[in-house]
Short mmCIF file of C-alpha atoms in Angstrom, two decimals:
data_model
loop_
_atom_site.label_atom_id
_atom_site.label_comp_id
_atom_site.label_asym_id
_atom_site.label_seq_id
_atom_site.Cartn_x
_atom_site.Cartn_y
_atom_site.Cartn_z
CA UNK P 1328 -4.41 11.52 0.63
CA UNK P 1329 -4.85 7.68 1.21
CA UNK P 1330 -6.93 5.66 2.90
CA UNK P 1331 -5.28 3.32 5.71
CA UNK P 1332 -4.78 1.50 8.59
CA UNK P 1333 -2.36 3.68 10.55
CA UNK P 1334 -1.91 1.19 12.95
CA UNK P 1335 -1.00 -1.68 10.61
CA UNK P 1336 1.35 0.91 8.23
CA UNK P 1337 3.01 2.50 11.14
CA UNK P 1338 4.07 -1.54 12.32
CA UNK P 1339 5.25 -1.36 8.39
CA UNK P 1340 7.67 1.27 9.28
CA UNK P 1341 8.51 0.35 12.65
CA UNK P 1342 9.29 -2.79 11.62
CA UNK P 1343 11.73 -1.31 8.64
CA UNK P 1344 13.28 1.48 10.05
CA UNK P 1345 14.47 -0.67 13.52
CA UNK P 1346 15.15 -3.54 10.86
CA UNK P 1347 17.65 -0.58 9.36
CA UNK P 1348 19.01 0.59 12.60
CA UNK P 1349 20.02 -2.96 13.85
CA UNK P 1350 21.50 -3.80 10.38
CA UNK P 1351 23.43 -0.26 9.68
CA UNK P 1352 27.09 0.15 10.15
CA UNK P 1353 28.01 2.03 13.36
CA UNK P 1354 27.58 5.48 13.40
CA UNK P 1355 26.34 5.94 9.90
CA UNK P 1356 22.76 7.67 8.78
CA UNK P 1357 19.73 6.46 7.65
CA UNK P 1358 18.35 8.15 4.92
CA UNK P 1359 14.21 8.20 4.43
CA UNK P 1360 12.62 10.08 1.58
CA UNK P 1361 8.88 10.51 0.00
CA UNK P 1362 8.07 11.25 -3.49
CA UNK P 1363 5.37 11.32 -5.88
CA UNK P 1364 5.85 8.22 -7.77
CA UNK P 1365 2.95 8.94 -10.33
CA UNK P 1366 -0.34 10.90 -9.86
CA UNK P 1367 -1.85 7.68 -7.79
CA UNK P 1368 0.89 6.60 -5.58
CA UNK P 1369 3.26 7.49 -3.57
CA UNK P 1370 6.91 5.62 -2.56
CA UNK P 1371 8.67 5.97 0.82
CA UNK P 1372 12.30 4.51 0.86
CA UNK P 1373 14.77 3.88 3.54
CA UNK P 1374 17.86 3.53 2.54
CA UNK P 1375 20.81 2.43 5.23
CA UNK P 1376 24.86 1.83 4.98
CA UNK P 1377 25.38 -1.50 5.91
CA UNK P 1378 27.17 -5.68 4.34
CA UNK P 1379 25.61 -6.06 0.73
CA UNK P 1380 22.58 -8.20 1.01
CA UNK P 1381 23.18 -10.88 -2.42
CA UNK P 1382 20.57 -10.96 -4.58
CA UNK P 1383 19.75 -14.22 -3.89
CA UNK P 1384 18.87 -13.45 -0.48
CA UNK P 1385 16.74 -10.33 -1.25
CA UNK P 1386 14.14 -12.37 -2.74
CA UNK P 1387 13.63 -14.22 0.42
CA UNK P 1388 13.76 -11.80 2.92
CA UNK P 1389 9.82 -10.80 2.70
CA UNK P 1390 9.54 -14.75 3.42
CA UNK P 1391 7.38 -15.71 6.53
CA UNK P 1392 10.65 -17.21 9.79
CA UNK P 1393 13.68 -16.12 6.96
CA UNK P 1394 16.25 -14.17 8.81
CA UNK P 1395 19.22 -12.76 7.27
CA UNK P 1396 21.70 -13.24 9.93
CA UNK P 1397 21.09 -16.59 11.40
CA UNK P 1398 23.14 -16.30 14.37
CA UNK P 1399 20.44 -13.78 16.05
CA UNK P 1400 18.31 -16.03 17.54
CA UNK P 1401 15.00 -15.05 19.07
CA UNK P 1402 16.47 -13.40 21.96
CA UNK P 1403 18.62 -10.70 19.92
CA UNK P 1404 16.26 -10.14 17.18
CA UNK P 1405 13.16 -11.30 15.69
CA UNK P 1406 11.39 -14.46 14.42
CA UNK P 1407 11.82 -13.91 10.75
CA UNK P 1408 8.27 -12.21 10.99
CA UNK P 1409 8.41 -8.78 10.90
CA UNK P 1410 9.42 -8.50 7.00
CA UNK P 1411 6.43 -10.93 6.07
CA UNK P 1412 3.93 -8.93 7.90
CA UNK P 1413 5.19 -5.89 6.20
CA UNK P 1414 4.55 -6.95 3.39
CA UNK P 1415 1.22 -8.53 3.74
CA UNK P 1416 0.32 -4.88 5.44
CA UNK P 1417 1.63 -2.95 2.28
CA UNK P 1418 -0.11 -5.68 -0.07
CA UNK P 1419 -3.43 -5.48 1.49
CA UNK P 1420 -3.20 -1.28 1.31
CA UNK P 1421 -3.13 -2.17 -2.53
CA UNK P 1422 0.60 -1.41 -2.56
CA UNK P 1423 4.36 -3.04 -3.04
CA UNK P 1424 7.44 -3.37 -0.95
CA UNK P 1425 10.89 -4.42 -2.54
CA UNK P 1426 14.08 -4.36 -1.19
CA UNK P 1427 17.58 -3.80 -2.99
CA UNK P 1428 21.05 -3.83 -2.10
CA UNK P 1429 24.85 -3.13 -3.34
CA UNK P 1430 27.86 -1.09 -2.48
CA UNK P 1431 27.31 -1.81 1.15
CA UNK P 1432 23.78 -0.11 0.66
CA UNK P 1433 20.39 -1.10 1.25
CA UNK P 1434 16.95 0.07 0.58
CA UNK P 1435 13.51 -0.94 1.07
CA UNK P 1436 11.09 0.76 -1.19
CA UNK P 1437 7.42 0.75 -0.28
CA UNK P 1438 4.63 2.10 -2.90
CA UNK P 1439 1.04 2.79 -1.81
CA UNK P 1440 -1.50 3.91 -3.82
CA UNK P 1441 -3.12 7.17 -3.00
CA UNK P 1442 -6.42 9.05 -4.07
CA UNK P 1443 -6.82 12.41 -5.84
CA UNK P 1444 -8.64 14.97 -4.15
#
């Protein structure tokens, strides 16, 4: 189990998976998964099929105003805030977000610590 915020983690996910969803090819999945990571944490990844992110980019998406695709202004998508809250949320949980993309892929990889019961 882990001890949260649901509020603040479930604005975490909201914020990734519709981040996913507006970034995704047409009419291709999006693929979430859970695991173990090691006995105290636990990773949750989202992986979607969309344009290769460079890795110069990736560093700065988790940057506060930073958006990707600078033609969506404020009226089609966000402010460049949702990623930085994200990962504020995660970091304050005790946890990690990172993000990584090629082959037209990306995934967002979020690792919280949990407590053995």
């Amino acid at each position: 189990y882990m001890n949260g915020d649901a509020d603040k983690l479930q604005r975490v996910f909201d914020n990734l998976i519709r981040n996913a969803v507006s970034y995704s090819y047409p009419d291709t999945a999006l693929q979430l998964t859970m695991r173990q990571n090691t006995a105290d944490s636990v990773e949750i990844s989202l992986r979607n099929s969309g344009p290769t992110i460079p890795k110069e980019k990736l560093k700065m998406l988790f940057e506060q105003f930073y958006r990707l695709d600078e033609a969506r202004g404020t009226e089609s998508g966000g402010a460049g805030l949702g990623l930085a809250i994200a990962k504020e949320i995660v970091e304050l949980h005790g946890g990690k977000i990172t993000a990584e993309s090629e082959n037209e892929s990306i995934t967002f990889r979020v690792t919280l610590p949990v407590n053995i019961a």
